[in-house]
């Protein structure tokens, strides 16, 4: 498969680990997902993190499938769960061993996932606000949820506006504007933001930066 070939090529050039998204478009069964990820896990000794994002792939990786994969392949070490379901995160934490990482794929759910035992976040906003997002996660992991919610509320508008158009277009725009990256260019079918959305992203970002000075 393409995913298997890309995994092998990445390992050859020195990748330390792999983030494997669920196959998109053809909507495989859970058995098909199990076999797909198993073939890749058997091809490498490097750590693998599953990535469930049904909104983009049309299929989610079910809790039962994650449990099967973890039992069969110990190099499958976690999941980026981006389906927006706190209840699913709670089930993953409950049914998997403590070493298995359950990470939120949605900045806006960092606190909610942490409250049910998830260990962190693979973040969009951290590309532009690494210190703020790191602090939020540190508060969550320290179980200082009251303080975490205060910071979350300060960041909430940022989390929302970064998805006003398809990710990563808004965050790349901010990073380029603030000279963190050399280009905000994206490949088709992604394209630059509309003028109205660009202004909204910048206004929201500037308001947050002003609030923390």
CSV table of C-alpha atoms in Angstrom, one decimal:
chain,number,residue,atom,x,y,z
A,1,UNK,CA,0.0,0.0,0.0
A,2,UNK,CA,1.0,3.6,-0.3
A,3,UNK,CA,1.1,4.1,3.5
A,4,UNK,CA,3.4,1.1,3.8
A,5,UNK,CA,5.7,2.4,1.1
A,6,UNK,CA,5.8,5.9,2.6
A,7,UNK,CA,6.5,4.4,6.1
A,8,UNK,CA,9.5,2.4,4.7
A,9,UNK,CA,10.8,5.5,2.9
A,10,UNK,CA,10.5,7.7,6.0
A,11,UNK,CA,12.3,5.1,8.1
A,12,UNK,CA,15.1,4.9,5.5
A,13,UNK,CA,15.7,8.7,5.8
A,14,UNK,CA,15.7,8.6,9.6
A,15,UNK,CA,12.2,9.1,10.9
A,16,UNK,CA,11.9,8.4,14.6
A,17,UNK,CA,8.2,7.5,14.6
A,18,UNK,CA,5.1,7.5,12.5
A,19,UNK,CA,1.7,9.2,12.7
A,20,UNK,CA,-0.7,7.1,10.6
A,21,UNK,CA,-4.1,8.5,9.6
A,22,UNK,CA,-7.1,6.2,8.8
A,23,UNK,CA,-7.4,5.5,5.1
A,24,UNK,CA,-9.7,8.0,3.5
A,25,UNK,CA,-12.3,7.8,0.8
A,26,UNK,CA,-12.9,4.1,0.6
A,27,UNK,CA,-14.3,3.8,4.1
A,28,UNK,CA,-12.9,0.4,5.1
A,29,UNK,CA,-14.5,-1.8,7.8
A,30,UNK,CA,-12.9,-2.0,11.3
A,31,UNK,CA,-11.4,-5.3,10.2
A,32,UNK,CA,-9.9,-3.6,7.2
A,33,UNK,CA,-8.5,-0.9,9.4
A,34,UNK,CA,-7.0,-3.5,11.8
A,35,UNK,CA,-5.3,-5.3,8.9
A,36,UNK,CA,-4.1,-2.1,7.3
A,37,UNK,CA,-2.4,-0.8,10.5
A,38,UNK,CA,-1.1,-4.3,11.3
A,39,UNK,CA,0.8,-4.7,8.0
A,40,UNK,CA,2.5,-1.3,8.7
A,41,UNK,CA,3.2,-2.1,12.3
A,42,UNK,CA,4.8,-5.4,11.3
A,43,UNK,CA,7.1,-3.6,8.9
A,44,UNK,CA,8.9,-1.5,11.4
A,45,UNK,CA,10.1,-1.5,15.0
A,46,UNK,CA,9.7,2.3,15.3
A,47,UNK,CA,6.8,3.8,17.4
A,48,UNK,CA,3.5,4.3,15.6
A,49,UNK,CA,0.7,6.7,16.6
A,50,UNK,CA,-2.7,6.2,15.1
A,51,UNK,CA,-4.7,9.2,13.9
A,52,UNK,CA,-8.5,9.1,13.9
A,53,UNK,CA,-10.1,12.1,12.2
A,54,UNK,CA,-13.4,11.0,10.8
A,55,UNK,CA,-14.4,14.5,9.6
A,56,UNK,CA,-11.6,14.3,7.0
A,57,UNK,CA,-11.3,10.6,6.4
A,58,UNK,CA,-15.0,9.5,6.5
A,59,UNK,CA,-14.2,6.7,9.0
A,60,UNK,CA,-13.1,6.6,12.6
A,61,UNK,CA,-10.8,4.1,14.3
A,62,UNK,CA,-13.1,2.4,16.9
A,63,UNK,CA,-12.0,1.9,20.4
A,64,UNK,CA,-12.2,-1.9,20.0
A,65,UNK,CA,-9.9,-1.7,17.0
A,66,UNK,CA,-7.4,0.4,18.9
A,67,UNK,CA,-7.4,-2.2,21.7
A,68,UNK,CA,-6.9,-5.0,19.2
A,69,UNK,CA,-4.0,-3.2,17.6
A,70,UNK,CA,-2.3,-2.4,20.8
A,71,UNK,CA,-2.5,-6.0,22.0
A,72,UNK,CA,-1.0,-7.3,18.8
A,73,UNK,CA,1.6,-4.6,18.1
A,74,UNK,CA,3.3,-3.0,21.1
A,75,UNK,CA,5.0,-0.5,18.8
A,76,UNK,CA,1.6,1.1,18.4
A,77,UNK,CA,2.0,3.5,21.3
A,78,UNK,CA,-0.9,6.0,21.1
A,79,UNK,CA,-3.6,7.7,19.2
A,80,UNK,CA,-4.3,11.2,18.1
A,81,UNK,CA,-8.1,11.4,18.6
A,82,UNK,CA,-9.6,14.2,16.5
A,83,UNK,CA,-13.2,13.1,16.4
A,84,UNK,CA,-14.4,15.5,19.0
A,85,UNK,CA,-15.8,12.9,21.3
A,86,UNK,CA,-14.8,13.3,24.9
A,87,UNK,CA,-16.6,10.0,25.8
A,88,UNK,CA,-14.4,8.1,23.3
A,89,UNK,CA,-11.3,9.6,24.9
A,90,UNK,CA,-12.5,8.4,28.3
A,91,UNK,CA,-13.1,4.9,26.9
A,92,UNK,CA,-9.6,4.8,25.3
A,93,UNK,CA,-8.0,5.8,28.6
A,94,UNK,CA,-10.0,3.2,30.5
A,95,UNK,CA,-9.6,0.3,28.1
A,96,UNK,CA,-5.9,0.8,27.1
A,97,UNK,CA,-2.9,0.3,29.3
A,98,UNK,CA,-1.4,3.3,31.1
A,99,UNK,CA,1.6,3.5,28.8
A,100,UNK,CA,-0.7,4.0,25.7
A,101,UNK,CA,-0.9,7.7,24.8
A,102,UNK,CA,-4.3,9.3,24.2
A,103,UNK,CA,-3.8,12.7,22.7
A,104,UNK,CA,-6.4,15.3,21.7
A,105,UNK,CA,-6.3,16.4,18.1
A,106,UNK,CA,-8.4,19.5,18.8
A,107,UNK,CA,-7.0,22.4,20.8
A,108,UNK,CA,-10.5,23.3,22.0
A,109,UNK,CA,-10.8,20.0,23.8
A,110,UNK,CA,-7.4,19.9,25.5
A,111,UNK,CA,-8.9,20.5,29.0
A,112,UNK,CA,-11.9,18.2,28.4
A,113,UNK,CA,-9.7,15.4,27.3
A,114,UNK,CA,-7.3,16.0,30.1
A,115,UNK,CA,-10.2,15.7,32.6
A,116,UNK,CA,-10.9,12.2,31.5
A,117,UNK,CA,-7.2,11.2,31.6
A,118,UNK,CA,-5.7,12.0,28.2
A,119,UNK,CA,-2.0,12.8,28.2
A,120,UNK,CA,-1.8,15.8,25.9
A,121,UNK,CA,-2.5,17.5,22.6
A,122,UNK,CA,-1.1,17.4,19.1
A,123,UNK,CA,-1.9,21.1,18.5
A,124,UNK,CA,-2.5,23.5,15.7
A,125,UNK,CA,-2.4,26.7,17.7
A,126,UNK,CA,1.0,25.7,19.2
A,127,UNK,CA,2.7,26.4,15.9
A,128,UNK,CA,1.9,30.1,16.5
A,129,UNK,CA,1.6,30.2,20.3
A,130,UNK,CA,3.9,27.4,21.6
A,131,UNK,CA,4.4,28.9,25.1
A,132,UNK,CA,0.7,29.4,25.7
A,133,UNK,CA,-0.4,26.0,24.5
A,134,UNK,CA,2.5,24.3,26.4
A,135,UNK,CA,1.4,26.1,29.6
A,136,UNK,CA,-2.2,25.0,29.0
A,137,UNK,CA,-1.1,21.4,28.7
A,138,UNK,CA,1.1,21.6,31.7
A,139,UNK,CA,-1.8,22.9,33.8
A,140,UNK,CA,-4.0,20.1,32.6
A,141,UNK,CA,-1.4,17.4,33.2
A,142,UNK,CA,-0.9,18.8,36.7
A,143,UNK,CA,-4.7,18.5,37.2
A,144,UNK,CA,-5.0,22.3,37.8
A,145,UNK,CA,-8.2,22.3,35.9
A,146,UNK,CA,-9.5,25.6,37.3
A,147,UNK,CA,-6.4,27.5,36.1
A,148,UNK,CA,-6.4,25.5,32.9
A,149,UNK,CA,-10.0,26.6,32.1
A,150,UNK,CA,-9.1,30.3,32.7
A,151,UNK,CA,-6.3,30.0,30.2
A,152,UNK,CA,-8.5,28.0,27.8
A,153,UNK,CA,-11.1,30.7,27.9
A,154,UNK,CA,-8.4,33.3,27.0
A,155,UNK,CA,-7.4,31.1,24.0
A,156,UNK,CA,-10.8,30.0,22.9
A,157,UNK,CA,-11.2,32.7,20.2
A,158,UNK,CA,-7.8,31.7,18.8
A,159,UNK,CA,-8.7,28.0,18.7
A,160,UNK,CA,-11.9,28.9,16.8
A,161,UNK,CA,-10.6,31.3,14.3
A,162,UNK,CA,-7.7,29.0,13.3
A,163,UNK,CA,-10.4,26.8,11.7
A,164,UNK,CA,-12.4,29.6,10.0
A,165,UNK,CA,-10.9,28.1,6.8
A,166,UNK,CA,-9.3,24.7,6.3
A,167,UNK,CA,-6.3,24.0,8.5
A,168,UNK,CA,-3.4,24.8,8.1
A,169,UNK,CA,-4.2,27.9,6.0
A,170,UNK,CA,-5.0,30.3,8.9
A,171,UNK,CA,-2.2,29.2,11.1
A,172,UNK,CA,0.3,29.4,8.3
A,173,UNK,CA,-0.9,32.9,7.5
A,174,UNK,CA,-0.2,34.1,11.1
A,175,UNK,CA,3.2,32.4,11.2
A,176,UNK,CA,4.2,34.0,7.9
A,177,UNK,CA,2.9,37.4,9.0
A,178,UNK,CA,4.9,37.2,12.2
A,179,UNK,CA,8.0,36.0,10.4
A,180,UNK,CA,8.0,32.5,11.9
A,181,UNK,CA,8.1,30.8,8.5
A,182,UNK,CA,9.2,32.0,5.1
A,183,UNK,CA,6.0,31.3,3.2
A,184,UNK,CA,2.3,30.9,3.8
A,185,UNK,CA,1.8,29.1,0.5
A,186,UNK,CA,-0.4,26.0,0.4
A,187,UNK,CA,-1.0,23.6,-2.4
A,188,UNK,CA,-4.2,23.2,-4.3
A,189,UNK,CA,-7.0,22.5,-3.6
A,190,UNK,CA,-6.1,24.6,-0.6
A,191,UNK,CA,-5.7,28.3,-1.3
A,192,UNK,CA,-5.2,31.6,0.6
A,193,UNK,CA,-8.0,32.9,2.8
A,194,UNK,CA,-10.6,35.4,1.8
A,195,UNK,CA,-9.9,39.0,2.7
A,196,UNK,CA,-12.7,39.1,5.2
A,197,UNK,CA,-11.4,36.0,7.0
A,198,UNK,CA,-7.8,37.2,6.8
A,199,UNK,CA,-8.8,40.3,8.7
A,200,UNK,CA,-10.8,38.4,11.3
A,201,UNK,CA,-7.8,36.0,11.9
A,202,UNK,CA,-5.4,38.9,12.3
A,203,UNK,CA,-7.8,40.9,14.5
A,204,UNK,CA,-8.4,38.0,16.8
A,205,UNK,CA,-4.7,37.2,17.0
A,206,UNK,CA,-3.7,40.7,17.8
A,207,UNK,CA,-6.4,41.0,20.5
A,208,UNK,CA,-5.0,37.9,22.2
A,209,UNK,CA,-1.4,39.2,22.0
A,210,UNK,CA,-2.5,42.5,23.4
A,211,UNK,CA,-4.3,40.8,26.3
A,212,UNK,CA,-1.1,39.0,27.5
A,213,UNK,CA,1.3,41.9,27.4
